[in-house]
PDB file of C-alpha atoms in Angstrom:
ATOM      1  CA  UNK Y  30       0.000   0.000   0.000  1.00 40.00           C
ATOM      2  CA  UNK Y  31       1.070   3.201  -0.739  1.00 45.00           C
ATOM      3  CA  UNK Y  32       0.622   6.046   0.580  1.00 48.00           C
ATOM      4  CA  UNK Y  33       0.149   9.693  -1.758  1.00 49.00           C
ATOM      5  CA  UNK Y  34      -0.204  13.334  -0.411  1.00 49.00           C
ATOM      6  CA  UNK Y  35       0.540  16.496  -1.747  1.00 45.00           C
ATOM      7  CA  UNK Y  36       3.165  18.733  -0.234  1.00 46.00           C
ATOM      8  CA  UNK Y  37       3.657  22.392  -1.353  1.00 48.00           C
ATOM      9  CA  UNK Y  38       1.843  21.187  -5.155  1.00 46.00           C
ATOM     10  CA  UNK Y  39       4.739  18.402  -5.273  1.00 53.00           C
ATOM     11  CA  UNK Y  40       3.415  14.526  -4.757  1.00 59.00           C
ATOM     12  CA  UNK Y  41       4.745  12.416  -2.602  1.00 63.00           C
ATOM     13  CA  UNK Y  42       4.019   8.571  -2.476  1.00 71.00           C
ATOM     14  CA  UNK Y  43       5.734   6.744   0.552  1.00 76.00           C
ATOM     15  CA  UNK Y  44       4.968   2.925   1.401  1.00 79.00           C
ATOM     16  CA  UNK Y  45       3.206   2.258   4.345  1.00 82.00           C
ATOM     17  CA  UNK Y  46       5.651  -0.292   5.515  1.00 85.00           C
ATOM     18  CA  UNK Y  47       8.139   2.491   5.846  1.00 87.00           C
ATOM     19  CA  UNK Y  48       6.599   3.530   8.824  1.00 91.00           C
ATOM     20  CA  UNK Y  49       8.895   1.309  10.901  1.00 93.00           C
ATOM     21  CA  UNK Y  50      10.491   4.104  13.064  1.00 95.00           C
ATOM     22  CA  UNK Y  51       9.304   6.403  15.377  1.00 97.00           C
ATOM     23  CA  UNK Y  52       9.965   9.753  16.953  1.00 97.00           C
ATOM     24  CA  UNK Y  53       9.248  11.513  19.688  1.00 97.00           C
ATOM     25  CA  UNK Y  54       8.311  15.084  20.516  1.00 97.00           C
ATOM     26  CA  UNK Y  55       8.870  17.164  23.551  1.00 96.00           C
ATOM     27  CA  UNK Y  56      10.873  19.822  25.270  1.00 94.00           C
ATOM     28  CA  UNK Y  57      13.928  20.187  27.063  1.00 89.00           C
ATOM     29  CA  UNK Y  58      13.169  20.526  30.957  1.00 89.00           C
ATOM     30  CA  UNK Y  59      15.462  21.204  33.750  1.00 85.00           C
ATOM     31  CA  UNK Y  60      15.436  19.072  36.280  1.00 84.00           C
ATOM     32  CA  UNK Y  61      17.431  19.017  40.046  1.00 85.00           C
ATOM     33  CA  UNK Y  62      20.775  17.156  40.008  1.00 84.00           C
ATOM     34  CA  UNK Y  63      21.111  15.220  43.580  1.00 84.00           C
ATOM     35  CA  UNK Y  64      24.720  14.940  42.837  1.00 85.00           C
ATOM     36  CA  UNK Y  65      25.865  18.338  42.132  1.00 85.00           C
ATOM     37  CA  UNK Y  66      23.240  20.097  43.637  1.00 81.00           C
ATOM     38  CA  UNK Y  67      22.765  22.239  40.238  1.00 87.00           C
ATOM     39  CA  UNK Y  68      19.951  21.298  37.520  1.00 85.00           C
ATOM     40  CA  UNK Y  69      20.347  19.515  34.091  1.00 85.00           C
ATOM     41  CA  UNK Y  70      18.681  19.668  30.988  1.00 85.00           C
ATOM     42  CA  UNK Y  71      16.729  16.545  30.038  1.00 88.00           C
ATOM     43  CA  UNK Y  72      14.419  15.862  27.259  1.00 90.00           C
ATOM     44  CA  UNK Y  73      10.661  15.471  28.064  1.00 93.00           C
ATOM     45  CA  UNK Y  74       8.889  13.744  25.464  1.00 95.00           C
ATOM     46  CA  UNK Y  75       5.084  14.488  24.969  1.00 95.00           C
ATOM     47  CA  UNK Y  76       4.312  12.758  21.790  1.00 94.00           C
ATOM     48  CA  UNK Y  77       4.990   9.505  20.551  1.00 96.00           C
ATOM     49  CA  UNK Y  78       4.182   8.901  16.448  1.00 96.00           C
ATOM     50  CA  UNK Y  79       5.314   6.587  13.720  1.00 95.00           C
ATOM     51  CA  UNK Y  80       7.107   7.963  11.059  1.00 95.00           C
ATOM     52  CA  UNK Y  81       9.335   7.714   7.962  1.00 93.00           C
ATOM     53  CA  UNK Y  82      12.526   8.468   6.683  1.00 90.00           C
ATOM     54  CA  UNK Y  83      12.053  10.862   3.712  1.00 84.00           C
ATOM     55  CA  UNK Y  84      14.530  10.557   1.028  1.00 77.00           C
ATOM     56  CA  UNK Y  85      15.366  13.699  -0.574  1.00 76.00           C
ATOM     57  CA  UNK Y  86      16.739  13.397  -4.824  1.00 71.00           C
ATOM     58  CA  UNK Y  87      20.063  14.013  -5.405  1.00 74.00           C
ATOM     59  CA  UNK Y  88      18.874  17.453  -7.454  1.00 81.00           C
ATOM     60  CA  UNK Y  89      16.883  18.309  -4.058  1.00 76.00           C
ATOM     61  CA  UNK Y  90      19.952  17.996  -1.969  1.00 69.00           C
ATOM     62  CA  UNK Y  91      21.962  20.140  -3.975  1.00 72.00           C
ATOM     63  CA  UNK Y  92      19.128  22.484  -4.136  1.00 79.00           C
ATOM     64  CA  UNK Y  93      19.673  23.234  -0.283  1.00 76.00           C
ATOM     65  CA  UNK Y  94      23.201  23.191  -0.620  1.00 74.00           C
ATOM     66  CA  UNK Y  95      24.592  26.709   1.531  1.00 74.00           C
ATOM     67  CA  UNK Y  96      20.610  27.098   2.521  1.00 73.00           C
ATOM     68  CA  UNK Y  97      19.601  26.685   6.794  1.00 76.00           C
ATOM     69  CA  UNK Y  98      17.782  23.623   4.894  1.00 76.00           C
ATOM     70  CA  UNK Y  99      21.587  22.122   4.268  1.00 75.00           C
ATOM     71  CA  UNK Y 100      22.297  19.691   6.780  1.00 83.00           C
ATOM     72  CA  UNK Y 101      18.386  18.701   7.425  1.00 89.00           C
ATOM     73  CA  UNK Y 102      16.351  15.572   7.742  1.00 89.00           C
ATOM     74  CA  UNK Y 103      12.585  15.101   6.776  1.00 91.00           C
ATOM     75  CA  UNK Y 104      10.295  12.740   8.641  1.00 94.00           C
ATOM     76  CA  UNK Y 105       6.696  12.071   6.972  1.00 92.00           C
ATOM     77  CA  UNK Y 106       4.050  11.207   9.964  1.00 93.00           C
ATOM     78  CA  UNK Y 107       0.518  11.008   9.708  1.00 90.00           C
ATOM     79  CA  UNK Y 108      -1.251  14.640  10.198  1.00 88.00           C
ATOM     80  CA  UNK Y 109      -1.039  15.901  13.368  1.00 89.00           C
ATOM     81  CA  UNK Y 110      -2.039  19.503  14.653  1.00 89.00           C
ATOM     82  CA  UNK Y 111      -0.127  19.222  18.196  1.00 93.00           C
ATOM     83  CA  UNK Y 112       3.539  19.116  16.506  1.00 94.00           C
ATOM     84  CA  UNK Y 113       4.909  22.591  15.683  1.00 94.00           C
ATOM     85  CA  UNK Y 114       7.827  24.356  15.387  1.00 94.00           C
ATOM     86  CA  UNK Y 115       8.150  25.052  19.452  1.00 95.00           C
ATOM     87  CA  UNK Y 116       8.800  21.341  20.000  1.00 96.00           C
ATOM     88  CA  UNK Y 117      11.782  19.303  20.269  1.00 96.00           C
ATOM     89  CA  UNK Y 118      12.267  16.335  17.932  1.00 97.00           C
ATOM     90  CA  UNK Y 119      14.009  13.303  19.427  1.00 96.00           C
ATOM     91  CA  UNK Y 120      14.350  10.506  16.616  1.00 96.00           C
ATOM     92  CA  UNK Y 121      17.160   7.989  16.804  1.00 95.00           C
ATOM     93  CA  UNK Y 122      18.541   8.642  20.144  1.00 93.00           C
ATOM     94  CA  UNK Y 123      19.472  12.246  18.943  1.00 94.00           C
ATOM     95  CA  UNK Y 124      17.748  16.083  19.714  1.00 95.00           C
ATOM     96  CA  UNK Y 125      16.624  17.886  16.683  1.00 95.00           C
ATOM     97  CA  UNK Y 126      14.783  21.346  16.594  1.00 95.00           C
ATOM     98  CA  UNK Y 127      11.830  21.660  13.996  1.00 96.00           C
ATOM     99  CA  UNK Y 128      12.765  23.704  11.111  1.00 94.00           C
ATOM    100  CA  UNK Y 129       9.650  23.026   9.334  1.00 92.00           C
ATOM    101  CA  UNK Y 130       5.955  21.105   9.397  1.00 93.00           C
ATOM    102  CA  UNK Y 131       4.905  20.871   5.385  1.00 89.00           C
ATOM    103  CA  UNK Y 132       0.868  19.577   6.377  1.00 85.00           C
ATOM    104  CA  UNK Y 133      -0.753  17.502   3.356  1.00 80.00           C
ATOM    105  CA  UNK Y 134      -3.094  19.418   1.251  1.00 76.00           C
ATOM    106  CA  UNK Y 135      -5.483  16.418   0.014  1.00 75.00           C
ATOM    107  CA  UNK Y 136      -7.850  16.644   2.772  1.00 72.00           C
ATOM    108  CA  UNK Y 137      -7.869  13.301   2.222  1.00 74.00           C
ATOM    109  CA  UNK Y 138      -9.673  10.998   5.513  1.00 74.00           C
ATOM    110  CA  UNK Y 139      -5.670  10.248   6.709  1.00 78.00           C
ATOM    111  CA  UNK Y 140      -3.523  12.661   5.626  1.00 82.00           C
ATOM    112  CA  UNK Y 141       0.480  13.210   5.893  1.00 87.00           C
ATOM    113  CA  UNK Y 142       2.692  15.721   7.075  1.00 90.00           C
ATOM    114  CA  UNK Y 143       6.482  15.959   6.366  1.00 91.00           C
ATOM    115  CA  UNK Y 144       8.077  17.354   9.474  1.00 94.00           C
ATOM    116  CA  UNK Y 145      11.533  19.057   8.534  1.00 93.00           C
ATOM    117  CA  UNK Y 146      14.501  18.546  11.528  1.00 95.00           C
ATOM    118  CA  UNK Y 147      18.025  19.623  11.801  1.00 94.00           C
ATOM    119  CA  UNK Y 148      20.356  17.980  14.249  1.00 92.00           C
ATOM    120  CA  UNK Y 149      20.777  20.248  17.705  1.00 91.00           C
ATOM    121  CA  UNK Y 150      24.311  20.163  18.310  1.00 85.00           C
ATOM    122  CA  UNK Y 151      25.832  19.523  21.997  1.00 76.00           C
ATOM    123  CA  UNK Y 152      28.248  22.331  23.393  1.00 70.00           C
ATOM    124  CA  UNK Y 153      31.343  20.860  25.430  1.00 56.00           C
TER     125      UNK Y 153
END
């Protein structure tokens, strides 16, 4: 079975057994640290979903080449109005802040989103 939705007037077909991964969203939360006394940041996940790995083209890659798109990754999960762009994205043991949320434009019964990440990277 495949799946189609519409993204931006581009079509996008991704196989249902695709969605074998999932990801969660959340926020980072500062919590007490018994052992130094101070507080740490931990992530706090809210939502749980399914999603897929969206292959980007070759062209599309070097499309976003020197863009704040460059170094991304795009997840397609199925349409959901609670993720935004506050959230954290935590999807394969790594942090990723929500560049952008592209919602399917079928209005189709079960409908698609593909949720743009890039990688948070860890100071020290």
């Amino acid at each position: 079975m495949v799946l189609d939705g519409k993204f931006g007037g581009m079509n996008v077909k991704i196989a249902v057994n695709r969605f074998n991964k999932t990801v969660e969203f959340g926020a980072i939360d500062s919590v007490p640290n018994d052992a130094t006394g101070d507080y740490d940041e931990k992530f706090k996940a809210v939502y749980t979903v399914h999603c897929a790995l969206y292959n980007r083209s070759f062209m599309q890659n070097y499309q976003l080449l020197g863009t704040e798109l460059q170094d991304t990754i795009v997840l397609a999960i199925r349409s959901d109005s609670r993720i935004n762009r506050k959230l954290i994205a935590r999807f394969n043991s790594h942090d990723y802040k929500i560049i952008d949320v592209s919602k399917d434009s079928t209005e189709m019964p079960v409908a698609y989103d593909l949720v743009t990440l890039k990688l948070i990277e860890k100071e020290g």
